[in-house]
Amino acid sequence: MTHDLDADVLIIGAGPVGLVAALDLAARGIRTIVIEQREYLEPPNVKCNHVASRTMESFRRLGIAAEVRQAGLPADYPQDVAFRTSLTGREFARIPIPASGERYTSRRGPDTSWNTPEPPHRINQTFLEPILARRAAAAAEITLRNRTLFHTLSQDDASVSIVVSDLDGSNEQTLRGRHLIGADGGRSNVRKQIGAKLSGDAVLQHVQSTCIRSAELYERMTAAEPRAWGYYTFNARRLGHVYAIDGRETFLVHTYLSPEEAAEEGSVDRDAAIRAILGVDQDFVLDMVSKEDWVARRLLADRFRDRRVFLAGDATHLWVPFAGFGMNAGIADVLNLTWTLGAHLHGWADEGILDAYEAERRPITEQVSHFAMDHQRKLARPSLPEALEDDTAAGEAARTEFGAAVRALNEPQFAAAGLNYGYVYGASPVIAYDQEQAPGYSMGEYTPSTVPGCRAPHFRLTDGTSFYDLLSDGYTLVVRDGADGSALAAVAEDRSIPLAVVEVDRATLPPEYSRALTLVRQDQQVVWRGDRADAATADELWELLRGARVTRVAAAV
């Protein structure tokens, strides 16, 4: 890396995606400058409410998982999802999800059997983002430039230059780095400047989102039922979602509009709609903290890169924010990118490794966008039983039947094993594929596999150590039953490629580790497997993995 630049990597946007990019690069000793219009620690909108398991695994590697899990709702507050006729009305179904204080030990709920060192965590972005920002501010390799406008970019064969200024346009200056990451959201200026285009489904649904505060709302709710993180409400007057923000008095209310309502601006009274969702009358006192009207979309950028400039997060994809997977997919994007940037900037990987980012992430984000869109369409206009709110035997039967249906429909998004673990990089230029096909996946379904391109199944060593805690900055070779991985290790050492070797007996490994040697990247994806590798195979393999070749290498058998 050259140090006559202002930074190695310039990052536009200090939301969760941009901050995680900076933190990951800092962990690799790579200098960044992060440009952000908002004040330092200025609260973001109350948007994402969920940190996925895969994201928490990455936070664990970065040393912040414990701090994140302690933030947000109180430690004893259930993270359940409840289905009710209104927030204060009758409950007819519930998806149990443990409180953060018992997340590692509880077996209550559909995601508690997952094979992971870090289960999911429900936390609003208003609590998450300050944790990331403070960590970034404390890192010597990161320079935060808040209250700063990004204007233009230009690039040449060696660097990217950006023009920035204060918010009022004064103090204009040019900054220069080796690469640039545009994590500047759905209206991305970086995306526009490199000529990337969004396409897809521009309008799926119109939503009114309102953050409210009421210290008395919990007192109006059914005392017999425990509290929940999320509430889905169904009645003939209004459909909506309510999310607990702090577990005391602050809630986020989503009001979903019909196409007819959306077509006539101002046709939906925000206050009346909120009260119909909550099940309270006009005399009930509540404060509106903030409000935002938005459109659910399914849009994907036609490209994620222009030479030294990369896009990540909402700058590349926008979809219905079910289960918080907009932010989580953005974090997955950027950690895929920073891994390859780190490899290249440290000199052990060829520039060709950077081609993997779009080849790997764009197909996955397109798949997830369709999962989210399909789920939204199923939820958009449910057929409500007429007796749903009746205090009769027919009403009870209607609630039981409808409750089973909505729980079955929604459990895959709130226990989304497929979205966490099931996605496969099936056409990467830096993965050595073999002849076996990877398992398919859906939002909720995941089949563990070591087929190259899949997530390496988690396991623990006999002393309880998580395999993921042993992953090196580059690659980790899982050696089963004393197999010979010396050729792979020797060539990696010769090329200064970071490689850790983990020797494990067959009884410790999950059965999916069917080969004697399994090579795993730091982002947990399997990149090669075989039963042996001689010097020639090792040389060819490492050339592929470090981006010097694009042809596939078959596993040694």
XYZ file of C-alpha atoms in Angstrom, residues 64-550:
487
model
C -18.450 -5.878 18.940
C -21.061 -8.652 19.188
C -21.304 -8.509 22.977
C -21.794 -4.735 22.995
C -24.460 -4.942 20.302
C -26.325 -7.718 22.117
C -26.414 -5.686 25.322
C -28.000 -2.718 23.549
C -31.584 -2.088 22.504
C -34.450 -3.741 24.338
C -33.968 -4.731 28.004
C -32.187 -8.047 28.529
C -35.362 -9.735 29.799
C -37.660 -8.364 27.082
C -38.980 -11.151 24.795
C -38.104 -10.695 21.131
C -41.284 -12.521 20.088
C -43.538 -11.630 17.171
C -47.217 -11.495 18.151
C -50.274 -11.460 15.874
C -53.277 -9.526 17.183
C -56.520 -7.880 16.145
C -54.923 -4.621 17.356
C -52.006 -3.852 19.643
C -54.363 -3.727 22.615
C -56.747 -6.343 21.211
C -56.912 -10.121 21.072
C -53.809 -12.166 20.379
C -54.267 -15.217 18.151
C -50.706 -16.384 17.341
C -47.113 -15.819 18.419
C -43.627 -16.710 17.191
C -41.438 -17.149 20.293
C -37.957 -15.611 20.162
C -35.789 -15.415 23.312
C -34.819 -12.208 25.081
C -31.207 -11.120 24.613
C -30.286 -12.118 28.160
C -31.066 -15.774 27.442
C -30.219 -15.869 23.745
C -27.319 -18.320 24.021
C -29.129 -20.791 26.281
C -32.851 -20.722 25.484
C -34.372 -23.387 23.248
C -37.674 -21.534 23.009
C -38.404 -20.640 19.410
C -37.753 -21.687 15.803
C -34.246 -20.211 15.513
C -32.756 -21.525 18.759
C -31.484 -24.778 17.242
C -29.340 -23.038 14.615
C -25.714 -24.123 14.473
C -24.033 -20.786 15.094
C -21.960 -19.055 17.766
C -24.077 -15.905 17.363
C -27.891 -16.061 17.117
C -29.832 -13.073 15.743
C -30.519 -9.956 17.786
C -33.462 -7.540 17.609
C -32.176 -3.990 17.973
C -33.243 -0.774 16.317
C -30.764 1.081 14.151
C -30.904 4.039 16.569
C -29.041 1.866 19.105
C -26.810 -0.007 16.655
C -25.401 2.878 14.660
C -23.888 4.785 17.643
C -22.001 1.634 18.663
C -20.470 1.405 15.201
C -19.751 5.149 15.064
C -17.974 5.218 18.423
C -15.872 2.216 17.449
C -14.963 3.914 14.173
C -14.065 7.181 15.918
C -11.717 5.291 18.242
C -9.871 3.478 15.426
C -6.572 5.060 14.404
C -7.011 3.919 10.805
C -10.411 5.642 10.378
C -11.051 9.357 9.838
C -14.705 10.366 10.205
C -15.647 13.494 8.270
C -19.122 14.411 9.509
C -21.109 17.409 8.270
C -19.338 16.973 4.952
C -20.841 16.945 1.458
C -19.589 14.669 -1.298
C -19.806 16.406 -4.682
C -17.946 14.601 -7.463
C -15.522 11.777 -8.117
C -12.929 11.040 -10.753
C -10.532 8.167 -11.175
C -7.418 7.159 -13.041
C -5.312 4.023 -13.237
C -3.916 4.479 -9.728
C -6.478 6.284 -7.579
C -9.894 7.832 -7.006
C -10.310 11.534 -6.200
C -13.366 13.126 -4.631
C -14.384 16.734 -4.126
C -15.980 17.462 -0.748
C -16.997 20.547 1.196
C -18.733 21.708 4.341
C -22.531 21.506 4.284
C -22.828 25.125 3.113
C -20.445 24.513 0.207
C -17.448 26.231 1.806
C -13.980 24.781 2.387
C -14.029 22.707 -0.767
C -11.158 20.247 -1.058
C -10.047 17.170 -2.956
C -9.286 13.846 -1.267
C -7.518 10.944 -2.925
C -7.536 7.216 -2.209
C -6.799 3.924 -3.907
C -10.460 2.853 -3.992
C -13.895 4.226 -3.127
C -16.975 2.570 -1.616
C -20.335 4.210 -2.202
C -22.507 3.298 0.797
C -24.648 6.404 0.429
C -28.106 4.867 0.333
C -30.970 4.527 -2.095
C -30.429 7.981 -3.600
C -26.728 7.269 -4.020
C -24.765 10.096 -5.641
C -21.913 7.660 -6.215
C -24.197 5.318 -8.157
C -25.382 8.189 -10.338
C -21.845 9.373 -11.043
C -20.623 5.990 -12.256
C -23.715 5.624 -14.430
C -25.167 2.551 -12.712
C -28.944 2.198 -13.050
C -31.613 0.711 -10.797
C -34.298 -1.429 -12.375
C -37.029 -3.782 -11.216
C -40.383 -3.153 -9.552
C -40.621 0.528 -8.696
C -43.785 0.366 -6.564
C -44.952 -2.581 -4.492
C -46.692 -0.782 -1.650
C -46.969 2.623 0.017
C -46.280 2.809 3.746
C -46.666 5.463 6.430
C -44.078 4.949 9.173
C -44.419 6.830 12.438
C -42.319 6.715 15.570
C -44.572 7.306 18.567
C -44.083 7.630 22.282
C -46.578 6.609 24.949
C -45.676 5.619 28.482
C -49.181 4.161 29.008
C -49.501 1.948 25.945
C -48.186 -1.205 27.608
C -50.760 -0.726 30.381
C -53.529 -0.941 27.770
C -52.259 -4.219 26.351
C -53.463 -7.643 27.481
C -51.667 -8.380 30.720
C -52.004 -12.139 30.236
C -49.686 -12.107 27.230
C -45.960 -11.350 27.520
C -44.575 -8.391 25.675
C -43.227 -8.810 22.146
C -40.684 -7.118 19.919
C -42.973 -7.074 16.893
C -46.754 -6.981 16.564
C -48.711 -7.678 13.384
C -52.232 -6.284 13.649
C -55.214 -7.339 11.542
C -58.658 -5.794 11.630
C -61.215 -4.578 9.125
C -60.265 -0.946 9.767
C -56.493 -1.090 9.252
C -53.557 -3.459 8.784
C -50.266 -2.527 10.417
C -47.069 -3.522 12.134
C -45.767 -2.201 15.456
C -42.213 -2.641 16.735
C -40.996 -2.020 20.254
C -37.977 0.287 20.152
C -36.882 0.677 23.777
C -39.264 -1.677 25.625
C -40.634 1.209 27.681
C -42.478 3.849 25.693
C -41.215 4.157 22.123
C -42.733 2.273 19.184
C -42.469 2.283 15.404
C -45.830 1.940 13.610
C -46.100 0.941 9.949
C -49.438 1.731 8.279
C -49.900 -0.111 4.984
C -51.951 1.675 2.345
C -54.099 0.073 -0.326
C -53.415 1.007 -3.972
C -56.565 3.117 -3.953
C -55.446 5.006 -0.844
C -51.969 5.529 -2.256
C -53.417 6.951 -5.475
C -55.260 9.699 -3.591
C -52.769 11.786 -1.647
C -53.908 12.669 1.841
C -56.729 10.136 1.857
C -55.398 8.348 4.949
C -55.431 10.216 8.228
C -52.158 9.236 9.902
C -53.380 9.670 13.460
C -56.614 7.767 12.878
C -54.789 4.924 11.160
C -52.314 4.611 14.027
C -55.138 4.501 16.562
C -56.900 1.771 14.571
C -53.686 -0.295 14.615
C -53.138 0.326 18.319
C -56.802 -0.150 19.240
C -57.086 3.116 21.195
C -59.569 5.994 20.909
C -59.022 9.685 20.252
C -58.691 10.460 23.973
C -55.619 8.253 24.354
C -52.502 10.431 24.567
C -49.570 9.603 22.282
C -46.761 11.718 20.890
C -45.508 11.499 17.308
C -41.719 11.619 17.502
C -41.007 11.371 13.765
C -42.680 10.274 10.564
C -41.608 9.035 7.173
C -43.624 7.986 4.149
C -41.931 5.489 1.867
C -42.534 3.140 -1.004
C -41.723 -0.561 -0.892
C -39.771 -1.415 -4.057
C -37.697 -4.143 -5.647
C -34.822 -2.475 -7.440
C -31.331 -3.719 -8.278
C -28.369 -1.899 -9.796
C -27.191 -3.143 -13.175
C -23.611 -3.093 -11.910
C -21.883 -2.794 -8.552
C -18.553 -1.416 -9.768
C -16.791 0.985 -12.087
C -13.058 0.225 -11.995
C -11.873 1.551 -8.587
C -15.338 2.575 -7.395
C -17.702 0.093 -5.713
C -21.313 0.326 -4.544
C -22.765 -1.430 -1.501
C -25.991 -1.659 0.473
C -29.002 0.424 -0.541
C -26.903 2.055 -3.245
C -27.141 -1.285 -5.091
C -30.443 -2.803 -3.979
C -33.758 -1.674 -2.548
C -36.499 -4.048 -1.477
C -39.287 -4.537 1.029
C -37.509 -4.405 4.411
C -38.843 -7.674 5.780
C -36.833 -8.984 8.736
C -34.245 -6.204 8.361
C -32.509 -7.929 5.480
C -31.927 -4.695 3.598
C -29.297 -3.572 6.098
C -28.029 -7.092 6.709
C -27.596 -7.754 2.995
C -25.738 -4.453 2.725
C -23.368 -5.484 5.502
C -22.839 -8.830 3.771
C -22.083 -6.915 0.565
C -19.492 -4.711 2.089
C -17.737 -7.422 4.095
C -17.410 -9.456 0.907
C -15.862 -6.383 -0.722
C -13.535 -5.370 2.121
C -12.166 -8.904 2.314
C -11.087 -8.760 -1.332
C -9.837 -5.177 -1.020
C -7.748 -6.171 1.974
C -6.254 -9.107 0.105
C -5.346 -6.921 -2.865
C -4.079 -3.914 -0.902
C -1.838 -6.145 1.211
C -0.314 -7.480 -1.983
C -0.981 -11.197 -1.750
C -3.963 -11.138 -4.126
C -4.051 -10.057 -7.744
C -6.351 -7.237 -8.828
C -8.533 -9.936 -10.387
C -9.816 -10.887 -6.931
C -11.860 -7.676 -6.985
C -13.945 -9.116 -9.833
C -15.433 -11.536 -7.309
C -17.489 -8.848 -5.566
C -20.115 -8.257 -8.225
C -19.971 -11.855 -9.473
C -20.779 -13.148 -5.988
C -23.037 -10.540 -4.440
C -25.249 -9.351 -7.289
C -26.930 -12.758 -7.936
C -27.557 -13.208 -4.212
C -29.114 -9.785 -3.712
C -31.330 -10.384 -6.726
C -32.529 -13.675 -5.218
C -33.209 -12.073 -1.834
C -35.083 -9.204 -3.472
C -37.454 -11.718 -5.067
C -37.914 -13.563 -1.761
C -38.871 -10.276 -0.092
C -41.179 -9.219 -2.935
C -42.975 -12.556 -3.023
C -43.476 -12.431 0.735
C -44.805 -8.868 0.548
C -47.364 -9.868 -2.057
C -48.646 -12.697 0.131
C -49.062 -10.300 3.050
C -50.355 -7.248 1.196
C -54.108 -7.937 1.143
C -54.981 -10.896 3.380
C -58.534 -12.144 3.447
C -59.695 -11.510 7.002
C -62.330 -13.761 8.562
C -65.501 -11.807 9.289
C -65.626 -13.104 12.859
C -61.981 -12.320 13.636
C -62.819 -9.800 16.392
C -66.013 -11.438 17.637
C -66.311 -12.520 21.256
C -67.953 -15.797 20.215
C -67.062 -19.417 19.569
C -67.004 -18.611 15.859
C -64.633 -15.741 16.548
C -62.344 -17.999 18.578
C -62.314 -20.583 15.792
C -61.589 -17.889 13.202
C -58.674 -16.554 15.241
C -57.219 -20.026 15.718
C -57.354 -20.852 12.017
C -56.161 -17.427 10.849
C -53.432 -17.381 13.487
C -51.992 -20.687 12.310
C -51.950 -19.386 8.735
C -50.210 -16.070 9.478
C -47.665 -17.718 11.747
C -46.787 -20.256 9.041
C -46.477 -17.457 6.492
C -44.297 -15.232 8.652
C -42.072 -17.663 10.507
C -39.658 -17.983 7.555
C -38.861 -14.259 7.640
C -38.351 -14.094 11.401
C -36.442 -17.380 11.531
C -34.759 -16.944 8.153
C -32.186 -19.716 8.203
C -31.964 -19.680 4.411
C -31.204 -15.981 4.136
C -28.643 -16.255 6.916
C -26.783 -19.375 5.865
C -28.165 -20.844 2.661
C -26.996 -18.530 -0.088
C -24.378 -19.887 -2.464
C -21.801 -18.081 -4.599
C -22.285 -20.179 -7.691
C -20.296 -18.344 -10.376
C -17.307 -16.780 -8.655
C -13.974 -16.368 -10.443
C -12.125 -17.079 -7.177
C -13.830 -20.282 -6.021
C -12.698 -23.740 -7.189
C -15.887 -25.673 -7.875
C -16.314 -29.423 -8.075
C -18.989 -31.578 -9.687
C -21.476 -31.611 -6.815
C -24.421 -29.216 -6.975
C -25.059 -26.943 -4.013
C -28.366 -27.372 -2.149
C -31.158 -24.979 -2.977
C -32.450 -22.550 -0.400
C -35.410 -20.324 0.380
C -36.033 -17.566 2.891
C -36.512 -20.048 5.717
C -34.840 -23.281 4.594
C -31.128 -24.097 4.853
C -29.301 -27.335 4.103
C -25.705 -27.383 5.418
C -23.086 -28.220 2.802
C -19.385 -27.923 2.031
C -19.927 -27.671 -1.722
C -17.622 -24.824 -2.817
C -19.508 -21.538 -2.690
C -21.535 -22.564 0.394
C -21.138 -21.374 3.969
C -18.866 -23.742 5.855
C -21.046 -25.445 8.493
C -20.189 -24.289 11.980
C -18.741 -26.674 14.547
C -16.963 -26.520 17.868
C -13.702 -28.169 18.814
C -13.586 -30.544 21.748
C -12.625 -27.663 24.073
C -15.705 -25.685 23.004
C -13.893 -23.244 20.719
C -15.978 -22.032 17.781
C -14.459 -22.906 14.414
C -15.344 -19.413 13.221
C -13.124 -17.932 15.934
C -10.157 -19.704 14.324
C -10.597 -18.295 10.801
C -7.566 -16.356 9.603
C -7.619 -13.049 7.712
C -7.244 -15.033 4.517
C -8.015 -18.734 4.450
C -8.362 -21.616 6.880
C -7.696 -25.231 5.953
C -9.763 -27.820 7.805
C -7.695 -31.015 7.900
C -9.585 -34.157 8.845
C -7.995 -37.150 10.564
C -4.377 -36.175 9.910
C -4.695 -35.744 6.132
C -1.804 -34.062 4.356
C -2.332 -30.348 3.683
C 1.364 -29.497 3.638
C 1.516 -28.663 -0.074
C -1.294 -26.140 0.268
C 0.376 -24.603 3.309
C 3.789 -24.411 1.634
C 2.534 -22.626 -1.476
C 0.437 -20.243 0.632
C 3.491 -19.366 2.707
C 5.554 -18.842 -0.428
C 2.965 -16.351 -1.736
C 2.434 -14.676 1.683
C -1.221 -15.750 1.677
C -2.624 -15.843 5.234
C -3.516 -19.444 6.025
C -4.473 -21.126 9.284
C -4.603 -24.905 9.591
C -7.178 -26.545 11.856
C -6.713 -30.279 12.373
C -9.913 -32.009 13.449
C -10.907 -35.628 13.925
C -13.855 -37.045 12.024
C -15.995 -37.372 15.145
C -15.807 -33.619 15.808
C -16.782 -32.487 12.313
C -20.328 -32.262 11.002
C -20.992 -34.980 8.401
C -21.055 -32.401 5.601
C -17.260 -32.219 5.818
C -17.026 -35.202 3.488
C -13.528 -34.503 2.161
C -10.261 -34.748 4.021
C -9.339 -31.145 3.189
C -11.732 -28.176 3.166
C -10.515 -24.652 2.442
C -12.590 -21.792 3.881
C -12.328 -18.021 3.397
C -12.582 -15.583 6.286
C -16.163 -14.799 5.273
C -16.964 -18.485 6.028
C -17.492 -19.538 2.394
C -15.936 -22.800 1.216
C -13.606 -22.167 -1.738
C -12.201 -25.666 -2.369
C -12.268 -29.183 -0.983
C -10.510 -32.447 -1.801
C -8.885 -35.507 -0.302
C -5.354 -34.558 -1.232
C -3.408 -31.806 -2.986
C 0.091 -32.147 -4.439
C 2.394 -29.208 -5.186
C 1.095 -28.714 -8.728
C -2.537 -28.715 -7.628
C -1.724 -26.344 -4.772
C 0.070 -23.930 -7.092
C -2.803 -23.864 -9.593
C -5.402 -23.549 -6.836
C -3.785 -20.590 -5.098
C -3.356 -18.764 -8.398
C -7.095 -19.084 -8.950
C -8.048 -18.112 -5.405
C -5.897 -15.016 -5.361
C -7.510 -13.772 -8.563
C -4.698 -14.454 -11.028
C -6.831 -16.863 -13.109
C -10.489 -17.257 -13.956
